[in-house]
């Protein structure tokens, strides 16, 4: 199994969840990583680097294409 890498960062959990859904529909397994206390403290996202989408390193290029990052 390859290492997890960040494919995109978003300013809100909702945006990250939409991107996660897009990747899953395209058959790319992804994980949403958000440090906002389970949604209770959303203001933590502004200083903490946002909501991240992580994929297997081997899927990175496909994930970027799926999200329109390339």
PDB file of C-alpha atoms in Angstrom:
ATOM      1  CA  UNK A   1       0.000   0.000   0.000  1.00  0.00           C
ATOM      2  CA  UNK A   2       1.333   3.432  -0.857  1.00  0.00           C
ATOM      3  CA  UNK A   3       1.631   6.425   1.419  1.00  0.00           C
ATOM      4  CA  UNK A   4      -1.220   8.930   1.819  1.00  0.00           C
ATOM      5  CA  UNK A   5      -0.587  12.379   0.326  1.00  0.00           C
ATOM      6  CA  UNK A   6      -2.602  15.597   0.254  1.00  0.00           C
ATOM      7  CA  UNK A   7      -4.206  16.211  -3.136  1.00  0.00           C
ATOM      8  CA  UNK A   8      -6.158  19.375  -2.255  1.00  0.00           C
ATOM      9  CA  UNK A   9      -6.910  21.739   0.622  1.00  0.00           C
ATOM     10  CA  UNK A  10     -10.224  23.547   1.157  1.00  0.00           C
ATOM     11  CA  UNK A  11     -11.377  26.304   3.476  1.00  0.00           C
ATOM     12  CA  UNK A  12     -14.429  24.383   4.698  1.00  0.00           C
ATOM     13  CA  UNK A  13     -15.453  20.837   5.564  1.00  0.00           C
ATOM     14  CA  UNK A  14     -18.366  21.076   3.102  1.00  0.00           C
ATOM     15  CA  UNK A  15     -16.054  21.817   0.155  1.00  0.00           C
ATOM     16  CA  UNK A  16     -13.776  18.957   1.156  1.00  0.00           C
ATOM     17  CA  UNK A  17     -16.714  16.552   1.415  1.00  0.00           C
ATOM     18  CA  UNK A  18     -17.859  17.513  -2.102  1.00  0.00           C
ATOM     19  CA  UNK A  19     -14.385  16.837  -3.468  1.00  0.00           C
ATOM     20  CA  UNK A  20     -14.286  13.538  -1.563  1.00  0.00           C
ATOM     21  CA  UNK A  21     -17.593  12.542  -3.188  1.00  0.00           C
ATOM     22  CA  UNK A  22     -16.245  13.395  -6.651  1.00  0.00           C
ATOM     23  CA  UNK A  23     -13.158  11.260  -6.103  1.00  0.00           C
ATOM     24  CA  UNK A  24     -15.198   8.331  -4.794  1.00  0.00           C
ATOM     25  CA  UNK A  25     -17.534   8.540  -7.828  1.00  0.00           C
ATOM     26  CA  UNK A  26     -14.430   8.323 -10.026  1.00  0.00           C
ATOM     27  CA  UNK A  27     -13.272   5.220  -8.158  1.00  0.00           C
ATOM     28  CA  UNK A  28     -10.467   6.923  -6.227  1.00  0.00           C
ATOM     29  CA  UNK A  29     -10.380   6.148  -2.509  1.00  0.00           C
ATOM     30  CA  UNK A  30      -9.869   9.315  -0.474  1.00  0.00           C
ATOM     31  CA  UNK A  31      -9.913  10.519   3.111  1.00  0.00           C
ATOM     32  CA  UNK A  32     -11.094  13.875   4.468  1.00  0.00           C
ATOM     33  CA  UNK A  33      -8.801  15.228   7.176  1.00  0.00           C
ATOM     34  CA  UNK A  34     -10.265  18.157   9.123  1.00  0.00           C
ATOM     35  CA  UNK A  35      -9.092  19.564  12.438  1.00  0.00           C
ATOM     36  CA  UNK A  36     -12.259  21.359  13.552  1.00  0.00           C
ATOM     37  CA  UNK A  37     -13.231  19.319  16.619  1.00  0.00           C
ATOM     38  CA  UNK A  38     -15.727  17.238  14.694  1.00  0.00           C
ATOM     39  CA  UNK A  39     -17.433  20.307  13.236  1.00  0.00           C
ATOM     40  CA  UNK A  40     -17.990  21.933  16.642  1.00  0.00           C
ATOM     41  CA  UNK A  41     -15.277  24.551  16.092  1.00  0.00           C
ATOM     42  CA  UNK A  42     -15.236  25.371  12.362  1.00  0.00           C
ATOM     43  CA  UNK A  43     -13.239  28.552  12.928  1.00  0.00           C
ATOM     44  CA  UNK A  44     -10.197  26.357  13.611  1.00  0.00           C
ATOM     45  CA  UNK A  45      -9.962  25.713   9.859  1.00  0.00           C
ATOM     46  CA  UNK A  46      -8.831  29.250   9.069  1.00  0.00           C
ATOM     47  CA  UNK A  47      -5.629  28.954  11.072  1.00  0.00           C
ATOM     48  CA  UNK A  48      -5.062  25.224  10.852  1.00  0.00           C
ATOM     49  CA  UNK A  49      -4.475  24.729   7.143  1.00  0.00           C
ATOM     50  CA  UNK A  50      -8.038  23.952   6.161  1.00  0.00           C
ATOM     51  CA  UNK A  51      -9.736  20.705   5.286  1.00  0.00           C
ATOM     52  CA  UNK A  52      -7.488  18.299   3.397  1.00  0.00           C
ATOM     53  CA  UNK A  53      -8.273  15.516   0.963  1.00  0.00           C
ATOM     54  CA  UNK A  54      -5.768  12.685   1.071  1.00  0.00           C
ATOM     55  CA  UNK A  55      -5.286   9.886  -1.450  1.00  0.00           C
ATOM     56  CA  UNK A  56      -2.837   7.055  -1.974  1.00  0.00           C
ATOM     57  CA  UNK A  57       0.327   8.375  -3.561  1.00  0.00           C
ATOM     58  CA  UNK A  58      -0.232   6.026  -6.505  1.00  0.00           C
ATOM     59  CA  UNK A  59      -3.592   7.744  -7.198  1.00  0.00           C
ATOM     60  CA  UNK A  60      -2.309  11.319  -6.920  1.00  0.00           C
ATOM     61  CA  UNK A  61      -2.255  12.193 -10.631  1.00  0.00           C
ATOM     62  CA  UNK A  62      -5.690  10.653 -11.271  1.00  0.00           C
ATOM     63  CA  UNK A  63      -7.105  12.506  -8.259  1.00  0.00           C
ATOM     64  CA  UNK A  64      -5.713  15.839  -9.488  1.00  0.00           C
ATOM     65  CA  UNK A  65      -7.341  15.241 -12.859  1.00  0.00           C
ATOM     66  CA  UNK A  66     -10.636  14.283 -11.230  1.00  0.00           C
ATOM     67  CA  UNK A  67     -10.656  17.493  -9.191  1.00  0.00           C
ATOM     68  CA  UNK A  68      -9.504  19.654 -12.110  1.00  0.00           C
ATOM     69  CA  UNK A  69      -6.251  20.481 -10.349  1.00  0.00           C
ATOM     70  CA  UNK A  70      -4.182  19.855 -13.491  1.00  0.00           C
TER      71      UNK A  70
END
